[in-house]
JSON list of C-alpha atoms in Angstrom, two decimals:
[
{"chain": "A", "resi": 1, "resn": "UNK", "atom": "CA", "xyz": [45.54, 12.58, 28.72]},
{"chain": "A", "resi": 2, "resn": "UNK", "atom": "CA", "xyz": [42.47, 12.27, 26.14]},
{"chain": "A", "resi": 3, "resn": "UNK", "atom": "CA", "xyz": [40.10, 11.03, 28.24]},
{"chain": "A", "resi": 4, "resn": "UNK", "atom": "CA", "xyz": [40.56, 13.62, 31.18]},
{"chain": "A", "resi": 5, "resn": "UNK", "atom": "CA", "xyz": [39.50, 15.82, 29.26]},
{"chain": "A", "resi": 6, "resn": "UNK", "atom": "CA", "xyz": [36.11, 14.41, 28.23]},
{"chain": "A", "resi": 7, "resn": "UNK", "atom": "CA", "xyz": [35.86, 12.27, 31.31]},
{"chain": "A", "resi": 8, "resn": "UNK", "atom": "CA", "xyz": [33.04, 14.89, 33.08]},
{"chain": "A", "resi": 9, "resn": "UNK", "atom": "CA", "xyz": [31.32, 14.71, 30.11]},
{"chain": "A", "resi": 10, "resn": "UNK", "atom": "CA", "xyz": [27.65, 13.19, 30.70]},
{"chain": "A", "resi": 11, "resn": "UNK", "atom": "CA", "xyz": [26.18, 11.99, 27.64]},
{"chain": "A", "resi": 12, "resn": "UNK", "atom": "CA", "xyz": [22.36, 12.40, 28.84]},
{"chain": "A", "resi": 13, "resn": "UNK", "atom": "CA", "xyz": [23.23, 16.08, 30.05]},
{"chain": "A", "resi": 14, "resn": "UNK", "atom": "CA", "xyz": [24.17, 16.70, 26.35]},
{"chain": "A", "resi": 15, "resn": "UNK", "atom": "CA", "xyz": [21.89, 15.11, 25.57]},
{"chain": "A", "resi": 16, "resn": "UNK", "atom": "CA", "xyz": [19.03, 16.27, 26.77]},
{"chain": "A", "resi": 17, "resn": "UNK", "atom": "CA", "xyz": [21.15, 20.23, 26.87]},
{"chain": "A", "resi": 18, "resn": "UNK", "atom": "CA", "xyz": [21.28, 19.83, 22.95]},
{"chain": "A", "resi": 19, "resn": "UNK", "atom": "CA", "xyz": [16.73, 18.55, 22.81]},
{"chain": "A", "resi": 20, "resn": "UNK", "atom": "CA", "xyz": [15.78, 22.13, 24.51]},
{"chain": "A", "resi": 21, "resn": "UNK", "atom": "CA", "xyz": [18.50, 24.32, 22.90]},
{"chain": "A", "resi": 22, "resn": "UNK", "atom": "CA", "xyz": [16.23, 22.75, 19.71]},
{"chain": "A", "resi": 23, "resn": "UNK", "atom": "CA", "xyz": [13.21, 23.61, 21.14]},
{"chain": "A", "resi": 24, "resn": "UNK", "atom": "CA", "xyz": [14.19, 27.21, 21.27]},
{"chain": "A", "resi": 25, "resn": "UNK", "atom": "CA", "xyz": [15.00, 27.48, 18.70]},
{"chain": "A", "resi": 26, "resn": "UNK", "atom": "CA", "xyz": [12.46, 29.76, 16.13]},
{"chain": "A", "resi": 27, "resn": "UNK", "atom": "CA", "xyz": [12.93, 27.63, 13.31]},
{"chain": "A", "resi": 28, "resn": "UNK", "atom": "CA", "xyz": [12.88, 24.31, 15.96]},
{"chain": "A", "resi": 29, "resn": "UNK", "atom": "CA", "xyz": [9.54, 23.60, 15.12]},
{"chain": "A", "resi": 30, "resn": "UNK", "atom": "CA", "xyz": [9.19, 19.38, 14.39]},
{"chain": "A", "resi": 31, "resn": "UNK", "atom": "CA", "xyz": [5.46, 17.98, 13.41]},
{"chain": "A", "resi": 32, "resn": "UNK", "atom": "CA", "xyz": [7.27, 15.04, 14.53]},
{"chain": "A", "resi": 33, "resn": "UNK", "atom": "CA", "xyz": [5.96, 14.44, 18.73]},
{"chain": "A", "resi": 34, "resn": "UNK", "atom": "CA", "xyz": [9.39, 14.96, 20.81]},
{"chain": "A", "resi": 35, "resn": "UNK", "atom": "CA", "xyz": [8.24, 14.18, 24.37]},
{"chain": "A", "resi": 36, "resn": "UNK", "atom": "CA", "xyz": [11.15, 16.68, 26.91]},
{"chain": "A", "resi": 37, "resn": "UNK", "atom": "CA", "xyz": [14.07, 14.30, 27.88]},
{"chain": "A", "resi": 38, "resn": "UNK", "atom": "CA", "xyz": [15.92, 14.35, 31.39]},
{"chain": "A", "resi": 39, "resn": "UNK", "atom": "CA", "xyz": [19.00, 13.09, 31.94]},
{"chain": "A", "resi": 40, "resn": "UNK", "atom": "CA", "xyz": [17.83, 10.17, 33.36]},
{"chain": "A", "resi": 41, "resn": "UNK", "atom": "CA", "xyz": [18.10, 6.12, 31.84]},
{"chain": "A", "resi": 42, "resn": "UNK", "atom": "CA", "xyz": [14.71, 5.86, 32.24]},
{"chain": "A", "resi": 43, "resn": "UNK", "atom": "CA", "xyz": [13.73, 8.71, 30.77]},
{"chain": "A", "resi": 44, "resn": "UNK", "atom": "CA", "xyz": [16.25, 7.28, 27.16]},
{"chain": "A", "resi": 45, "resn": "UNK", "atom": "CA", "xyz": [14.78, 4.37, 28.20]},
{"chain": "A", "resi": 46, "resn": "UNK", "atom": "CA", "xyz": [11.35, 5.01, 27.73]},
{"chain": "A", "resi": 47, "resn": "UNK", "atom": "CA", "xyz": [11.78, 6.85, 24.15]},
{"chain": "A", "resi": 48, "resn": "UNK", "atom": "CA", "xyz": [13.53, 4.47, 23.01]},
{"chain": "A", "resi": 49, "resn": "UNK", "atom": "CA", "xyz": [10.81, 3.07, 20.78]},
{"chain": "A", "resi": 50, "resn": "UNK", "atom": "CA", "xyz": [9.56, 6.20, 19.90]},
{"chain": "A", "resi": 51, "resn": "UNK", "atom": "CA", "xyz": [12.81, 7.60, 18.77]},
{"chain": "A", "resi": 52, "resn": "UNK", "atom": "CA", "xyz": [13.27, 3.97, 16.74]},
{"chain": "A", "resi": 53, "resn": "UNK", "atom": "CA", "xyz": [10.02, 4.76, 14.87]},
{"chain": "A", "resi": 54, "resn": "UNK", "atom": "CA", "xyz": [11.31, 8.03, 14.23]},
{"chain": "A", "resi": 55, "resn": "UNK", "atom": "CA", "xyz": [13.85, 7.33, 12.81]},
{"chain": "A", "resi": 56, "resn": "UNK", "atom": "CA", "xyz": [13.53, 4.20, 11.16]},
{"chain": "A", "resi": 57, "resn": "UNK", "atom": "CA", "xyz": [9.67, 4.81, 9.87]},
{"chain": "A", "resi": 58, "resn": "UNK", "atom": "CA", "xyz": [9.22, 8.51, 9.55]},
{"chain": "A", "resi": 59, "resn": "UNK", "atom": "CA", "xyz": [8.13, 10.04, 7.63]},
{"chain": "A", "resi": 60, "resn": "UNK", "atom": "CA", "xyz": [5.19, 7.41, 7.44]},
{"chain": "A", "resi": 61, "resn": "UNK", "atom": "CA", "xyz": [3.50, 7.01, 3.74]},
{"chain": "A", "resi": 62, "resn": "UNK", "atom": "CA", "xyz": [0.24, 9.06, 4.45]},
{"chain": "A", "resi": 63, "resn": "UNK", "atom": "CA", "xyz": [1.79, 12.24, 6.12]},
{"chain": "A", "resi": 64, "resn": "UNK", "atom": "CA", "xyz": [3.99, 12.96, 2.03]},
{"chain": "A", "resi": 65, "resn": "UNK", "atom": "CA", "xyz": [2.14, 15.12, 0.13]},
{"chain": "A", "resi": 66, "resn": "UNK", "atom": "CA", "xyz": [2.24, 14.14, -3.22]}
]
């Protein structure tokens, strides 16, 4: 019953729609370069290294305002 309700959700479409919604916001401005995601496995795989760097390495020390 629970799985039937959510089985039609495609996670790749969901994530790309959320990114598009974020970029449409007036306040959705970021200093980190964000490549546009496509709802394909290739797009997600090719953007994974940058995404991991953004999560685990950012902000860089040189980017901090002290």
